[in-house]
mmCIF file of C-alpha atoms and ligand atoms in Angstrom:
data_model
loop_
_atom_site.group_PDB
_atom_site.id
_atom_site.type_symbol
_atom_site.label_atom_id
_atom_site.label_comp_id
_atom_site.label_asym_id
_atom_site.label_seq_id
_atom_site.Cartn_x
_atom_site.Cartn_y
_atom_site.Cartn_z
ATOM 1 C CA MET A 181 -138.369 58.118 93.272
ATOM 2 C CA ASP A 182 -141.453 60.631 92.932
ATOM 3 C CA TYR A 183 -144.745 58.983 92.194
ATOM 4 C CA GLU A 184 -147.890 60.863 91.359
ATOM 5 C CA THR A 185 -150.487 57.957 91.759
ATOM 6 C CA ILE A 186 -149.187 56.112 94.747
ATOM 7 C CA LEU A 187 -147.873 56.917 98.107
ATOM 8 C CA VAL A 188 -144.818 55.085 99.642
ATOM 9 C CA GLU A 189 -144.179 54.511 103.361
ATOM 10 C CA THR A 190 -141.910 52.322 105.273
ATOM 11 C CA HIS A 191 -142.801 51.090 108.737
ATOM 12 C CA GLU A 192 -139.597 49.455 110.068
ATOM 13 C CA GLN A 193 -139.299 46.245 108.061
ATOM 14 C CA VAL A 194 -142.577 46.618 106.201
ATOM 15 C CA GLY A 195 -143.108 48.691 103.045
ATOM 16 C CA LEU A 196 -146.526 50.263 102.612
ATOM 17 C CA LEU A 197 -147.876 51.333 99.202
ATOM 18 C CA ARG A 198 -151.150 53.294 98.964
ATOM 19 C CA LEU A 199 -152.921 53.651 95.766
ATOM 20 C CA ASN A 200 -153.751 57.349 95.484
ATOM 21 C CA ARG A 201 -156.261 58.464 92.795
ATOM 22 C CA PRO A 202 -158.971 59.390 95.074
ATOM 23 C CA LYS A 203 -161.072 61.251 92.628
ATOM 24 C CA ALA A 204 -161.418 58.130 90.310
ATOM 25 C CA LEU A 205 -161.676 55.641 93.150
ATOM 26 C CA ASN A 206 -158.100 54.486 92.505
ATOM 27 C CA ALA A 207 -159.052 53.401 88.973
ATOM 28 C CA LEU A 208 -155.814 51.670 87.649
ATOM 29 C CA ASN A 209 -154.577 53.689 84.726
ATOM 30 C CA PRO A 210 -151.368 52.705 83.089
ATOM 31 C CA GLN A 211 -149.380 55.224 84.954
ATOM 32 C CA LEU A 212 -150.606 53.876 88.235
ATOM 33 C CA VAL A 213 -149.871 50.302 87.421
ATOM 34 C CA ALA A 214 -146.304 51.209 86.244
ATOM 35 C CA GLU A 215 -145.644 53.320 89.259
ATOM 36 C CA LEU A 216 -146.942 50.505 91.562
ATOM 37 C CA VAL A 217 -144.729 47.857 89.763
ATOM 38 C CA SER A 218 -141.735 50.266 90.063
ATOM 39 C CA ALA A 219 -142.328 50.714 93.844
ATOM 40 C CA LEU A 220 -142.793 47.113 94.393
ATOM 41 C CA GLN A 221 -139.649 46.254 92.559
ATOM 42 C CA ALA A 222 -137.741 48.876 94.675
ATOM 43 C CA PHE A 223 -139.009 47.225 97.848
ATOM 44 C CA ASP A 224 -138.065 43.820 96.391
ATOM 45 C CA ALA A 225 -134.399 45.069 95.972
ATOM 46 C CA ASP A 226 -134.315 46.756 99.398
ATOM 47 C CA GLU A 227 -132.695 44.385 101.893
ATOM 48 C CA ALA A 228 -134.220 46.391 104.782
ATOM 49 C CA ILE A 229 -137.716 45.580 103.691
ATOM 50 C CA ARG A 230 -139.010 42.006 104.432
ATOM 51 C CA ALA A 231 -142.752 42.226 103.615
ATOM 52 C CA VAL A 232 -145.076 44.681 101.805
ATOM 53 C CA VAL A 233 -148.694 45.911 102.351
ATOM 54 C CA LEU A 234 -150.716 47.319 99.304
ATOM 55 C CA THR A 235 -153.731 49.236 100.185
ATOM 56 C CA GLY A 236 -156.131 51.837 98.802
ATOM 57 C CA SER A 237 -158.455 54.246 100.612
ATOM 58 C CA GLU A 238 -161.332 53.423 103.011
ATOM 59 C CA LYS A 239 -163.916 53.810 100.213
ATOM 60 C CA ALA A 240 -162.042 51.931 97.390
ATOM 61 C CA PHE A 241 -159.140 49.630 97.187
ATOM 62 C CA ALA A 242 -159.500 50.098 93.493
ATOM 63 C CA ALA A 243 -162.600 50.297 91.215
ATOM 64 C CA GLY A 244 -161.017 48.633 88.335
ATOM 65 C CA ALA A 245 -159.031 49.570 85.318
ATOM 66 C CA ASP A 246 -159.705 53.172 84.148
ATOM 67 C CA ILE A 247 -162.703 53.037 82.030
ATOM 68 C CA ARG A 248 -162.219 56.565 80.869
ATOM 69 C CA GLU A 249 -158.756 55.820 79.543
ATOM 70 C CA MET A 250 -159.698 52.478 77.990
ATOM 71 C CA ALA A 251 -162.980 53.483 76.310
ATOM 72 C CA ASP A 252 -161.561 54.612 72.870
ATOM 73 C CA MET A 253 -158.748 51.961 72.600
ATOM 74 C CA SER A 254 -158.713 49.582 69.703
ATOM 75 C CA ALA A 255 -157.708 45.860 69.804
ATOM 76 C CA VAL A 256 -154.417 46.945 68.165
ATOM 77 C CA ASP A 257 -153.905 49.729 70.766
ATOM 78 C CA MET A 258 -154.378 47.225 73.507
ATOM 79 C CA LEU A 259 -151.940 44.684 71.776
ATOM 80 C CA LYS A 260 -149.277 47.318 71.224
ATOM 81 C CA ALA A 261 -149.607 48.724 74.805
ATOM 82 C CA ASP A 262 -148.841 45.274 76.068
ATOM 83 C CA LEU A 263 -150.197 46.297 79.427
ATOM 84 C CA ILE A 264 -150.568 42.856 80.856
ATOM 85 C CA GLY A 265 -146.728 42.619 80.784
ATOM 86 C CA THR A 266 -146.642 45.521 83.214
ATOM 87 C CA TRP A 267 -149.519 44.108 85.491
ATOM 88 C CA ASP A 268 -147.606 40.809 85.664
ATOM 89 C CA GLY A 269 -144.840 42.655 87.638
ATOM 90 C CA ILE A 270 -147.287 42.639 90.621
ATOM 91 C CA TYR A 271 -147.386 38.844 90.769
ATOM 92 C CA GLN A 272 -143.646 38.574 90.203
ATOM 93 C CA VAL A 273 -142.764 40.296 93.560
ATOM 94 C CA LYS A 274 -140.703 37.961 95.665
ATOM 95 C CA LYS A 275 -141.328 39.325 99.184
ATOM 96 C CA PRO A 276 -144.650 38.520 100.956
ATOM 97 C CA LEU A 277 -147.357 40.888 99.644
ATOM 98 C CA ILE A 278 -150.399 41.526 101.615
ATOM 99 C CA ALA A 279 -153.469 43.373 100.301
ATOM 100 C CA ALA A 280 -155.316 45.502 102.753
ATOM 101 C CA VAL A 281 -158.735 45.914 101.096
ATOM 102 C CA SER A 282 -161.468 48.288 102.198
ATOM 103 C CA GLY A 283 -164.532 49.306 99.925
ATOM 104 C CA TYR A 284 -164.590 48.424 96.329
ATOM 105 C CA ALA A 285 -162.185 46.012 94.879
ATOM 106 C CA LEU A 286 -163.702 45.678 91.441
ATOM 107 C CA GLY A 287 -162.345 44.425 88.118
ATOM 108 C CA GLY A 288 -158.655 45.085 87.845
ATOM 109 C CA GLY A 289 -158.798 46.110 91.548
ATOM 110 C CA PHE A 290 -159.952 42.653 92.610
ATOM 111 C CA GLU A 291 -157.418 41.142 90.198
ATOM 112 C CA VAL A 292 -154.608 43.000 91.839
ATOM 113 C CA ALA A 293 -155.818 41.731 95.267
ATOM 114 C CA LEU A 294 -155.847 38.247 93.891
ATOM 115 C CA MET A 295 -152.204 38.624 92.711
ATOM 116 C CA CYS A 296 -151.280 39.389 96.346
ATOM 117 C CA ASP A 297 -150.320 36.546 98.686
ATOM 118 C CA MET A 298 -153.011 37.427 101.314
ATOM 119 C CA ILE A 299 -155.841 39.684 101.626
ATOM 120 C CA ILE A 300 -156.839 41.452 104.885
ATOM 121 C CA ALA A 301 -160.211 42.999 104.469
ATOM 122 C CA SER A 302 -162.277 45.676 106.205
ATOM 123 C CA GLU A 303 -166.027 44.981 106.911
ATOM 124 C CA THR A 304 -166.936 47.224 103.835
ATOM 125 C CA ALA A 305 -164.918 45.397 101.280
ATOM 126 C CA VAL A 306 -166.735 44.384 98.127
ATOM 127 C CA PHE A 307 -165.112 42.135 95.544
ATOM 128 C CA GLY A 308 -166.482 41.873 91.993
ATOM 129 C CA LEU A 309 -165.543 41.386 88.416
ATOM 130 C CA PRO A 310 -167.982 43.561 86.508
ATOM 131 C CA GLU A 311 -166.067 43.596 83.166
ATOM 132 C CA VAL A 312 -168.774 41.622 81.227
ATOM 133 C CA SER A 313 -171.255 44.466 81.862
ATOM 134 C CA LEU A 314 -168.724 46.709 79.965
ATOM 135 C CA GLY A 315 -168.643 44.230 76.964
ATOM 136 C CA ILE A 316 -165.192 42.880 77.812
ATOM 137 C CA ILE A 317 -163.788 40.117 80.117
ATOM 138 C CA PRO A 318 -161.271 40.310 82.981
ATOM 139 C CA GLY A 319 -157.767 40.806 81.704
ATOM 140 C CA ALA A 320 -155.379 40.530 84.610
ATOM 141 C CA GLY A 321 -156.102 36.993 85.575
ATOM 142 C CA GLY A 322 -159.580 37.212 87.109
ATOM 143 C CA THR A 323 -160.899 34.243 85.140
ATOM 144 C CA GLN A 324 -157.953 32.071 86.003
ATOM 145 C CA ARG A 325 -157.292 33.104 89.620
ATOM 146 C CA LEU A 326 -160.844 33.245 90.947
ATOM 147 C CA VAL A 327 -161.774 29.837 89.674
ATOM 148 C CA ARG A 328 -158.889 28.435 91.583
ATOM 149 C CA GLU A 329 -159.970 30.268 94.754
ATOM 150 C CA VAL A 330 -163.690 29.662 94.765
ATOM 151 C CA GLY A 331 -164.456 26.928 92.356
ATOM 152 C CA LYS A 332 -166.006 27.027 89.026
ATOM 153 C CA GLY A 333 -169.830 27.565 89.717
ATOM 154 C CA LEU A 334 -169.352 30.688 91.760
ATOM 155 C CA ALA A 335 -166.566 32.033 89.599
ATOM 156 C CA MET A 336 -169.049 31.744 86.597
ATOM 157 C CA GLU A 337 -171.594 33.673 88.782
ATOM 158 C CA VAL A 338 -169.171 36.429 89.652
ATOM 159 C CA ILE A 339 -167.846 36.915 86.189
ATOM 160 C CA LEU A 340 -170.795 36.153 83.935
ATOM 161 C CA ASN A 341 -173.400 37.905 86.136
ATOM 162 C CA ASP A 342 -171.459 40.491 88.157
ATOM 163 C CA ARG A 343 -172.286 38.879 91.450
ATOM 164 C CA ARG A 344 -170.321 40.909 94.109
ATOM 165 C CA LEU A 345 -168.848 39.133 97.165
ATOM 166 C CA SER A 346 -169.076 40.804 100.629
ATOM 167 C CA ALA A 347 -166.211 40.705 103.095
ATOM 168 C CA GLU A 348 -168.010 38.168 105.173
ATOM 169 C CA GLU A 349 -168.689 35.943 102.142
ATOM 170 C CA ALA A 350 -165.094 36.265 101.070
ATOM 171 C CA LEU A 351 -163.976 35.140 104.463
ATOM 172 C CA ALA A 352 -165.970 32.120 104.366
ATOM 173 C CA LEU A 353 -164.607 31.233 100.974
ATOM 174 C CA GLY A 354 -160.982 31.470 102.161
ATOM 175 C CA LEU A 355 -160.483 34.307 99.754
ATOM 176 C CA VAL A 356 -159.469 36.604 102.520
ATOM 177 C CA ASN A 357 -157.477 35.782 105.567
ATOM 178 C CA ALA A 358 -159.355 37.986 108.064
ATOM 179 C CA VAL A 359 -161.915 40.788 108.281
ATOM 180 C CA TYR A 360 -161.599 43.743 110.700
ATOM 181 C CA PRO A 361 -163.528 47.011 111.221
ATOM 182 C CA THR A 362 -162.547 49.804 108.947
ATOM 183 C CA ASP A 363 -160.603 51.616 111.674
ATOM 184 C CA THR A 364 -158.262 48.727 112.180
ATOM 185 C CA TYR A 365 -157.879 46.614 109.135
ATOM 186 C CA LEU A 366 -154.816 48.446 107.924
ATOM 187 C CA ASP A 367 -152.996 48.264 111.266
ATOM 188 C CA GLU A 368 -153.864 44.531 111.341
ATOM 189 C CA ALA A 369 -152.442 44.038 107.914
ATOM 190 C CA LEU A 370 -149.292 46.009 108.975
ATOM 191 C CA ALA A 371 -149.084 43.731 112.146
ATOM 192 C CA LEU A 372 -149.434 40.601 110.136
ATOM 193 C CA ALA A 373 -146.681 41.858 107.770
ATOM 194 C CA ALA A 374 -144.442 42.709 110.684
ATOM 195 C CA GLN A 375 -144.619 39.196 112.157
ATOM 196 C CA ILE A 376 -143.812 37.715 108.688
ATOM 197 C CA ALA A 377 -140.970 40.244 108.473
ATOM 198 C CA SER A 378 -139.466 38.879 111.761
ATOM 199 C CA ARG A 379 -139.040 35.427 110.147
ATOM 200 C CA PRO A 380 -136.088 34.240 108.147
ATOM 201 C CA PRO A 381 -136.399 35.948 104.782
ATOM 202 C CA LEU A 382 -134.806 33.137 102.667
ATOM 203 C CA ALA A 383 -137.203 30.585 104.216
ATOM 204 C CA VAL A 384 -140.143 32.895 103.764
ATOM 205 C CA ARG A 385 -139.162 33.515 100.076
ATOM 206 C CA PHE A 386 -138.846 29.824 99.278
ATOM 207 C CA ALA A 387 -142.003 29.043 100.970
ATOM 208 C CA LYS A 388 -143.923 31.644 98.867
ATOM 209 C CA GLU A 389 -142.444 30.305 95.736
ATOM 210 C CA ALA A 390 -143.275 26.699 96.595
ATOM 211 C CA ILE A 391 -146.917 27.623 97.548
ATOM 212 C CA ASN A 392 -147.296 29.466 94.132
ATOM 213 C CA GLN A 393 -145.838 26.413 92.395
ATOM 214 C CA ALA A 394 -149.040 24.573 93.514
ATOM 215 C CA TYR A 395 -151.001 26.911 91.192
ATOM 216 C CA GLU A 396 -148.654 26.395 88.255
ATOM 217 C CA THR A 397 -147.461 22.768 88.037
ATOM 218 C CA ALA A 398 -148.449 19.233 88.470
ATOM 219 C CA LEU A 399 -148.232 17.656 92.074
ATOM 220 C CA THR A 400 -145.043 15.701 91.269
ATOM 221 C CA GLU A 401 -143.187 18.790 89.926
ATOM 222 C CA GLY A 402 -144.419 20.853 92.834
ATOM 223 C CA LEU A 403 -143.208 18.308 95.319
ATOM 224 C CA LEU A 404 -139.783 18.249 93.589
ATOM 225 C CA PHE A 405 -139.546 22.136 93.729
ATOM 226 C CA GLU A 406 -140.606 22.006 97.403
ATOM 227 C CA ARG A 407 -137.895 19.416 98.297
ATOM 228 C CA ARG A 408 -135.042 21.260 96.420
ATOM 229 C CA GLY A 409 -136.037 24.506 98.201
ATOM 230 C CA LEU A 410 -135.905 22.653 101.604
ATOM 231 C CA TYR A 411 -132.379 21.074 100.762
ATOM 232 C CA PHE A 412 -131.134 24.536 99.472
ATOM 233 C CA LEU A 413 -132.147 26.191 102.820
ATOM 234 C CA PHE A 414 -129.681 23.909 104.606
ATOM 235 C CA SER A 415 -127.020 26.013 102.988
ATOM 236 C CA SER A 416 -128.257 29.128 104.696
ATOM 237 C CA GLU A 417 -126.859 30.806 107.903
ATOM 238 C CA ASP A 418 -130.422 31.407 108.962
ATOM 239 C CA GLN A 419 -130.950 27.631 109.087
ATOM 240 C CA THR A 420 -128.092 27.035 111.222
ATOM 241 C CA GLU A 421 -129.100 30.000 113.530
ATOM 242 C CA GLY A 422 -132.791 28.894 113.642
ATOM 243 C CA MET A 423 -131.976 25.459 114.707
ATOM 244 C CA ALA A 424 -129.154 26.415 117.120
ATOM 245 C CA ALA A 425 -131.449 28.998 118.698
ATOM 246 C CA PHE A 426 -134.036 26.309 119.337
ATOM 247 C CA LEU A 427 -131.599 23.924 120.931
ATOM 248 C CA GLU A 428 -130.007 26.657 123.045
ATOM 249 C CA LYS A 429 -133.372 27.870 124.164
ATOM 250 C CA ARG A 430 -132.903 31.582 122.913
ATOM 251 C CA SER A 431 -134.439 33.866 120.282
ATOM 252 C CA PRO A 432 -132.962 33.555 116.728
ATOM 253 C CA GLU A 433 -131.429 36.462 115.035
ATOM 254 C CA PHE A 434 -132.111 36.041 111.297
ATOM 255 C CA LYS A 435 -129.998 37.836 108.660
ATOM 256 C CA GLY A 436 -131.387 36.759 105.437
ATOM 257 C CA ARG A 437 -128.265 34.868 104.497
HETATM 258 N N1 LIG B 706 -162.449 54.097 85.796
HETATM 259 C C1 LIG B 706 -162.542 55.352 85.734
HETATM 260 N N2 LIG B 706 -163.135 56.099 86.622
HETATM 261 C C2 LIG B 706 -163.929 55.573 87.597
HETATM 262 C C3 LIG B 706 -163.858 54.097 87.769
HETATM 263 C C4 LIG B 706 -163.090 53.386 86.708
HETATM 264 N N3 LIG B 706 -163.183 52.080 86.849
HETATM 265 N N4 LIG B 706 -164.618 53.897 88.817
HETATM 266 C C5 LIG B 706 -164.914 55.094 89.272
HETATM 267 N N5 LIG B 706 -164.530 56.075 88.596
HETATM 268 C C6 LIG B 706 -164.816 57.594 88.813
HETATM 269 C C7 LIG B 706 -166.180 57.871 88.436
HETATM 270 O O1 LIG B 706 -166.256 58.078 87.045
HETATM 271 C C8 LIG B 706 -166.372 59.175 89.172
HETATM 272 O O2 LIG B 706 -165.726 60.162 88.446
HETATM 273 P P1 LIG B 706 -166.499 61.634 88.283
HETATM 274 O O3 LIG B 706 -167.631 61.414 87.634
HETATM 275 O O4 LIG B 706 -166.587 62.148 89.641
HETATM 276 O O5 LIG B 706 -165.392 62.490 87.490
HETATM 277 C C9 LIG B 706 -165.595 58.891 90.398
HETATM 278 O O6 LIG B 706 -164.707 57.815 90.182
HETATM 279 C C10 LIG B 706 -166.510 58.436 91.629
HETATM 280 O O7 LIG B 706 -167.270 57.393 91.203
HETATM 281 P P2 LIG B 706 -168.892 57.288 91.368
HETATM 282 O O8 LIG B 706 -169.455 58.622 91.278
HETATM 283 O O9 LIG B 706 -169.323 56.298 90.401
HETATM 284 O O10 LIG B 706 -168.966 56.751 92.809
HETATM 285 P P3 LIG B 706 -170.159 55.856 93.362
HETATM 286 O O11 LIG B 706 -169.853 55.818 94.851
HETATM 287 O O12 LIG B 706 -171.484 56.309 92.963
HETATM 288 O O13 LIG B 706 -169.940 54.448 92.729
HETATM 289 C C11 LIG B 706 -168.838 52.370 91.968
HETATM 290 C C12 LIG B 706 -168.876 53.657 93.038
HETATM 291 C C13 LIG B 706 -167.455 51.761 92.292
HETATM 292 C C14 LIG B 706 -169.804 51.426 92.193
HETATM 293 C C15 LIG B 706 -168.731 52.979 90.587
HETATM 294 O O14 LIG B 706 -167.890 54.041 90.425
HETATM 295 C C16 LIG B 706 -168.429 51.918 89.600
HETATM 296 O O15 LIG B 706 -169.257 51.137 89.210
HETATM 297 N N6 LIG B 706 -167.219 52.039 88.929
HETATM 298 C C17 LIG B 706 -166.883 51.253 87.854
HETATM 299 C C18 LIG B 706 -166.586 49.751 88.347
HETATM 300 C C19 LIG B 706 -166.155 48.815 87.033
HETATM 301 O O16 LIG B 706 -166.880 48.692 86.198
HETATM 302 N N7 LIG B 706 -164.799 48.587 87.214
HETATM 303 C C20 LIG B 706 -164.303 47.403 86.215
HETATM 304 C C21 LIG B 706 -163.564 48.255 85.200
HETATM 305 S S1 LIG B 706 -163.018 47.196 83.833
HETATM 306 C C22 LIG B 706 -156.134 44.921 81.502
HETATM 307 C C23 LIG B 706 -156.092 44.477 82.761
HETATM 308 C C24 LIG B 706 -157.248 44.581 83.553
HETATM 309 C C25 LIG B 706 -158.450 45.149 83.053
HETATM 310 C C26 LIG B 706 -158.357 45.626 81.655
HETATM 311 C C27 LIG B 706 -157.318 45.503 80.823
HETATM 312 N N8 LIG B 706 -155.028 44.617 80.629
HETATM 313 C C28 LIG B 706 -153.885 44.063 81.236
HETATM 314 C C29 LIG B 706 -154.901 45.056 79.314
HETATM 315 C C30 LIG B 706 -159.526 45.437 83.826
HETATM 316 C C31 LIG B 706 -160.645 45.927 83.541
HETATM 317 C C32 LIG B 706 -161.512 46.628 84.457
HETATM 318 O O17 LIG B 706 -161.319 46.622 85.558
#
């Protein structure tokens, strides 16, 4: 498929998507979000791909939703466009999704990073939710996901008072997994994705789903979900292979079955 606002690459078993509207600091217009979701769904459906990295440019992961395209919209326009339905497609990806963030991750850009499973940052990464300064509030999960990540007080400051978080602060908060120099952060994200891609895909998929359940359900339901996933995996060839390989002191060969 030909896209105008993103670039698609594959690196062996890892899919790489680059947001590519450099003149607008990768501002997320409806076309970009639709193309991003379409490319993510294509990777999800491709058996050869086992993990995905999403990145922007060195200067900007994404500077938010496109203010120019939103400025004249009415409430009814927003409702009819039902854009949140499209944005949700990012969170619905089943394969591990790593955000590699350098420079600005603001507004919708930060929200997209928060929808990913892990964030690898460059030293220049800046995270913020400046929507209130524009007279609106975050619209793609910022108020809900950030409070779960960093707690209520700091989330209030970030959202109500446009407090920006540096890469180092984000690391200390556990919001990002690691921080690397600008020259290497993308390679490090790809290396992490490649490691995860070498693991049994069904177990990885169930583990991701179970971790995400922790956000969405009460503990008892989450524990039940986890246990059912575990039992189910005993019907997979990869479980047989993984345990046999351990006992036979050899490397496993996982097939995703
Ligand atoms: N939208 C449109 N264009 C943008 C943009 C944005 N968010 N951010 C930057 N640009 C454009 C600038 O207009 C400029 O274009 P030209 O003037 O050259 O044509 C170009 O990118 C370069 O930007 P600057 O000249 O401003 O570059 P600087 O280095 O001086 O500053 C900056 C970089 C990131 C600090 C600054 O550009 C900035 O403050 N940008 C806006 C940040 C922001 O407020 N972002 C939040 C947007 S609100 C929804 C879901 C989500 C959302 C809404 C709805 N639904 C599901 C319905 C989310 C809303 C938001 O994200």
